[in-house]
Amino acid sequence: MKNINDNVIANRWKQRYAQQPDRIKEKLDELEKKELKDYQLQVIKRKRAYPQIGDIFEINPKDDIILYGIVINNHINNINGEELLVILIFKESVELNNILYEDLKKLELLLPPKIVGKEYWSRGYFYNIAHIDKISNTIDYGFYSIGKGKYFDEYGNEIKFEPQLLGTYGVATISGIARKINRELIIAGIL
């Protein structure tokens, strides 16, 4: 995989990392050396019900830090698995009321769109706390396949343009989400 370190996603991260002050770079470097148990998401409460589009969930990455996310698509079947979901996770400063009543396109994201499995809920890392009956279906998002060097929707259909919100094509692991959340909290000066 020659593109693993030279692609749209990796290059954006390299550029962002380079712009950080030295103290933030040091913390980011320390995070990369830590074991999963040192940055794992906190279990809130296990839930067996399959998440629905519009479900708002809570995430507790550390201590009293609470983040919110929303399910924007579900029942996705692609080469990576079945019954997958697409989620957005918002910055810590986003209030629950803002998610409920404002246009999702205006809210700031902590992470780009992610494809996940229902185990985030069944293991208790995500816990539903509210629901929006109707969410905007005009959110311009998609995913970049590092191996293929192309853009795709969540179903594996190629997109001929770069979406406004761009995630990595594939199922995000629980430890991967935890590391990326911690990385963003470090950059924000929260950790």
mmCIF file of N, CA and C in Angstrom, residues 86-147:
data_model
loop_
_atom_site.group_PDB
_atom_site.id
_atom_site.type_symbol
_atom_site.label_atom_id
_atom_site.label_comp_id
_atom_site.label_asym_id
_atom_site.label_seq_id
_atom_site.Cartn_x
_atom_site.Cartn_y
_atom_site.Cartn_z
ATOM 1 N N VAL A 86 -23.461 5.300 10.059
ATOM 2 C CA VAL A 86 -22.616 6.478 9.865
ATOM 3 C C VAL A 86 -22.947 7.446 10.994
ATOM 4 N N ILE A 87 -21.893 7.939 11.655
ATOM 5 C CA ILE A 87 -22.078 8.858 12.773
ATOM 6 C C ILE A 87 -21.264 10.130 12.564
ATOM 7 N N LEU A 88 -21.669 11.170 13.257
ATOM 8 C CA LEU A 88 -20.896 12.404 13.390
ATOM 9 C C LEU A 88 -20.686 12.620 14.884
ATOM 10 N N ILE A 89 -19.501 13.075 15.276
ATOM 11 C CA ILE A 89 -19.199 13.398 16.667
ATOM 12 C C ILE A 89 -18.828 14.880 16.712
ATOM 13 N N PHE A 90 -19.462 15.607 17.638
ATOM 14 C CA PHE A 90 -19.306 17.045 17.718
ATOM 15 C C PHE A 90 -18.263 17.462 18.743
ATOM 16 N N LYS A 91 -17.760 18.682 18.581
ATOM 17 C CA LYS A 91 -16.813 19.246 19.538
ATOM 18 C C LYS A 91 -17.465 19.387 20.899
ATOM 19 N N GLU A 92 -16.622 19.469 21.932
ATOM 20 C CA GLU A 92 -17.121 19.547 23.300
ATOM 21 C C GLU A 92 -17.997 20.771 23.516
ATOM 22 N N SER A 93 -17.734 21.840 22.807
ATOM 23 C CA SER A 93 -18.472 23.083 23.008
ATOM 24 C C SER A 93 -19.902 23.028 22.469
ATOM 25 N N VAL A 94 -20.242 21.999 21.704
ATOM 26 C CA VAL A 94 -21.589 21.897 21.143
ATOM 27 C C VAL A 94 -22.555 21.407 22.220
ATOM 28 N N GLU A 95 -23.591 22.173 22.440
ATOM 29 C CA GLU A 95 -24.617 21.831 23.429
ATOM 30 C C GLU A 95 -25.650 20.900 22.801
ATOM 31 N N LEU A 96 -26.238 20.057 23.620
ATOM 32 C CA LEU A 96 -27.259 19.129 23.144
ATOM 33 C C LEU A 96 -28.402 19.877 22.450
ATOM 34 N N ASN A 97 -28.844 20.995 22.992
ATOM 35 C CA ASN A 97 -29.923 21.763 22.376
ATOM 36 C C ASN A 97 -29.557 22.235 20.971
ATOM 37 N N ASN A 98 -28.291 22.546 20.753
ATOM 38 C CA ASN A 98 -27.864 22.964 19.417
ATOM 39 C C ASN A 98 -28.031 21.827 18.412
ATOM 40 N N ILE A 99 -27.704 20.621 18.834
ATOM 41 C CA ILE A 99 -27.850 19.472 17.943
ATOM 42 C C ILE A 99 -29.324 19.243 17.636
ATOM 43 N N LEU A 100 -30.161 19.409 18.649
ATOM 44 C CA LEU A 100 -31.582 19.150 18.471
ATOM 45 C C LEU A 100 -32.267 20.174 17.566
ATOM 46 N N TYR A 101 -31.819 21.424 17.626
ATOM 47 C CA TYR A 101 -32.596 22.477 16.972
ATOM 48 C C TYR A 101 -31.880 23.244 15.866
ATOM 49 N N GLU A 102 -30.608 23.008 15.641
ATOM 50 C CA GLU A 102 -29.899 23.724 14.591
ATOM 51 C C GLU A 102 -29.588 22.801 13.422
ATOM 52 N N ASP A 103 -29.295 23.426 12.307
ATOM 53 C CA ASP A 103 -28.906 22.700 11.111
ATOM 54 C C ASP A 103 -27.570 21.995 11.374
ATOM 55 N N LEU A 104 -27.508 20.695 11.146
ATOM 56 C CA LEU A 104 -26.286 19.931 11.422
ATOM 57 C C LEU A 104 -25.085 20.460 10.655
ATOM 58 N N LYS A 105 -25.314 21.054 9.500
ATOM 59 C CA LYS A 105 -24.191 21.561 8.696
ATOM 60 C C LYS A 105 -23.490 22.726 9.380
ATOM 61 N N LYS A 106 -24.179 23.415 10.287
ATOM 62 C CA LYS A 106 -23.595 24.578 10.954
ATOM 63 C C LYS A 106 -22.786 24.192 12.184
ATOM 64 N N LEU A 107 -22.988 23.006 12.707
ATOM 65 C CA LEU A 107 -22.307 22.587 13.929
ATOM 66 C C LEU A 107 -20.894 22.109 13.624
ATOM 67 N N GLU A 108 -20.000 22.385 14.553
ATOM 68 C CA GLU A 108 -18.612 21.992 14.355
ATOM 69 C C GLU A 108 -18.381 20.548 14.787
ATOM 70 N N LEU A 109 -17.682 19.813 13.940
ATOM 71 C CA LEU A 109 -17.402 18.405 14.223
ATOM 72 C C LEU A 109 -16.057 18.233 14.912
ATOM 73 N N LEU A 110 -16.008 17.279 15.823
ATOM 74 C CA LEU A 110 -14.743 16.884 16.430
ATOM 75 C C LEU A 110 -14.024 15.923 15.487
ATOM 76 N N LEU A 111 -14.796 15.000 14.902
ATOM 77 C CA LEU A 111 -14.260 14.020 13.965
ATOM 78 C C LEU A 111 -15.071 14.061 12.677
ATOM 79 N N PRO A 112 -14.446 13.710 11.567
ATOM 80 C CA PRO A 112 -15.201 13.602 10.318
ATOM 81 C C PRO A 112 -16.146 12.408 10.394
ATOM 82 N N PRO A 113 -17.028 12.226 9.421
ATOM 83 C CA PRO A 113 -17.963 11.091 9.474
ATOM 84 C C PRO A 113 -17.216 9.768 9.637
ATOM 85 N N LYS A 114 -17.814 8.889 10.421
ATOM 86 C CA LYS A 114 -17.229 7.571 10.677
ATOM 87 C C LYS A 114 -18.263 6.493 10.403
ATOM 88 N N ILE A 115 -17.797 5.372 9.874
ATOM 89 C CA ILE A 115 -18.627 4.183 9.719
ATOM 90 C C ILE A 115 -18.305 3.288 10.910
ATOM 91 N N VAL A 116 -19.343 2.913 11.648
ATOM 92 C CA VAL A 116 -19.147 2.115 12.868
ATOM 93 C C VAL A 116 -20.137 0.966 12.917
ATOM 94 N N GLY A 117 -19.878 0.043 13.816
ATOM 95 C CA GLY A 117 -20.796 -1.059 14.079
ATOM 96 C C GLY A 117 -21.608 -0.788 15.334
ATOM 97 N N LYS A 118 -22.630 -1.590 15.554
ATOM 98 C CA LYS A 118 -23.511 -1.379 16.714
ATOM 99 C C LYS A 118 -22.840 -1.727 18.037
ATOM 100 N N GLU A 119 -21.650 -2.332 17.999
ATOM 101 C CA GLU A 119 -20.967 -2.699 19.242
ATOM 102 C C GLU A 119 -20.595 -1.489 20.094
ATOM 103 N N TYR A 120 -20.534 -0.301 19.526
ATOM 104 C CA TYR A 120 -20.289 0.899 20.333
ATOM 105 C C TYR A 120 -21.405 1.067 21.368
ATOM 106 N N TRP A 121 -22.635 0.732 20.983
ATOM 107 C CA TRP A 121 -23.781 0.827 21.874
ATOM 108 C C TRP A 121 -23.893 -0.419 22.764
ATOM 109 N N SER A 122 -23.726 -1.596 22.162
ATOM 110 C CA SER A 122 -23.896 -2.822 22.954
ATOM 111 C C SER A 122 -22.794 -2.977 24.005
ATOM 112 N N ARG A 123 -21.643 -2.371 23.793
ATOM 113 C CA ARG A 123 -20.575 -2.400 24.799
ATOM 114 C C ARG A 123 -20.642 -1.202 25.739
ATOM 115 N N GLY A 124 -21.520 -0.252 25.451
ATOM 116 C CA GLY A 124 -21.767 0.863 26.365
ATOM 117 C C GLY A 124 -20.924 2.103 26.154
ATOM 118 N N TYR A 125 -20.167 2.204 25.075
ATOM 119 C CA TYR A 125 -19.340 3.391 24.835
ATOM 120 C C TYR A 125 -20.163 4.566 24.300
ATOM 121 N N PHE A 126 -21.226 4.283 23.555
ATOM 122 C CA PHE A 126 -22.172 5.294 23.092
ATOM 123 C C PHE A 126 -23.506 4.982 23.767
ATOM 124 N N TYR A 127 -24.176 6.031 24.249
ATOM 125 C CA TYR A 127 -25.454 5.820 24.910
ATOM 126 C C TYR A 127 -26.458 6.856 24.406
ATOM 127 N N ASN A 128 -27.556 6.371 23.827
ATOM 128 C CA ASN A 128 -28.571 7.264 23.273
ATOM 129 C C ASN A 128 -29.262 8.052 24.380
ATOM 130 N N ILE A 129 -29.408 9.373 24.122
ATOM 131 C CA ILE A 129 -30.057 10.238 25.117
ATOM 132 C C ILE A 129 -31.184 11.065 24.522
ATOM 133 N N ALA A 130 -31.262 11.138 23.192
ATOM 134 C CA ALA A 130 -32.315 11.939 22.545
ATOM 135 C C ALA A 130 -32.460 11.456 21.108
ATOM 136 N N HIS A 131 -33.431 12.033 20.427
ATOM 137 C CA HIS A 131 -33.677 11.661 19.038
ATOM 138 C C HIS A 131 -34.206 12.870 18.273
ATOM 139 N N ILE A 132 -33.749 13.030 17.053
ATOM 140 C CA ILE A 132 -34.280 14.046 16.137
ATOM 141 C C ILE A 132 -35.090 13.288 15.095
ATOM 142 N N ASP A 133 -36.353 13.641 14.952
ATOM 143 C CA ASP A 133 -37.205 12.929 13.998
ATOM 144 C C ASP A 133 -36.802 13.145 12.554
ATOM 145 N N LYS A 134 -36.360 14.353 12.245
ATOM 146 C CA LYS A 134 -35.999 14.633 10.854
ATOM 147 C C LYS A 134 -34.659 15.353 10.829
ATOM 148 N N ILE A 135 -33.677 14.715 10.187
ATOM 149 C CA ILE A 135 -32.384 15.378 10.041
ATOM 150 C C ILE A 135 -32.172 15.701 8.570
ATOM 151 N N SER A 136 -31.309 16.655 8.340
ATOM 152 C CA SER A 136 -31.044 17.101 6.976
ATOM 153 C C SER A 136 -30.445 15.964 6.154
ATOM 154 N N ASN A 137 -30.995 15.735 4.986
ATOM 155 C CA ASN A 137 -30.423 14.721 4.102
ATOM 156 C C ASN A 137 -29.506 15.358 3.065
ATOM 157 N N THR A 138 -29.141 16.609 3.294
ATOM 158 C CA THR A 138 -28.269 17.303 2.353
ATOM 159 C C THR A 138 -26.847 17.444 2.885
ATOM 160 N N ILE A 139 -26.510 16.668 3.902
ATOM 161 C CA ILE A 139 -25.152 16.718 4.447
ATOM 162 C C ILE A 139 -24.211 16.132 3.403
ATOM 163 N N ASP A 140 -23.239 16.922 2.979
ATOM 164 C CA ASP A 140 -22.296 16.511 1.942
ATOM 165 C C ASP A 140 -21.119 15.778 2.599
ATOM 166 N N TYR A 141 -21.241 14.455 2.701
ATOM 167 C CA TYR A 141 -20.178 13.671 3.314
ATOM 168 C C TYR A 141 -19.840 12.477 2.433
ATOM 169 N N GLY A 142 -18.676 11.931 2.678
ATOM 170 C CA GLY A 142 -18.227 10.743 1.967
ATOM 171 C C GLY A 142 -16.955 10.238 2.616
ATOM 172 N N PHE A 143 -16.347 9.272 1.968
ATOM 173 C CA PHE A 143 -15.198 8.587 2.555
ATOM 174 C C PHE A 143 -14.114 8.375 1.508
ATOM 175 N N TYR A 144 -12.867 8.433 1.960
ATOM 176 C CA TYR A 144 -11.732 8.225 1.080
ATOM 177 C C TYR A 144 -11.157 6.841 1.332
ATOM 178 N N SER A 145 -10.994 6.060 0.263
ATOM 179 C CA SER A 145 -10.371 4.745 0.371
ATOM 180 C C SER A 145 -8.874 4.907 0.136
ATOM 181 N N ILE A 146 -8.101 4.678 1.163
ATOM 182 C CA ILE A 146 -6.653 4.833 1.059
ATOM 183 C C ILE A 146 -6.084 3.827 0.067
ATOM 184 N N GLY A 147 -6.560 2.594 0.105
ATOM 185 C CA GLY A 147 -6.060 1.548 -0.786
ATOM 186 C C GLY A 147 -6.362 1.808 -2.253
#
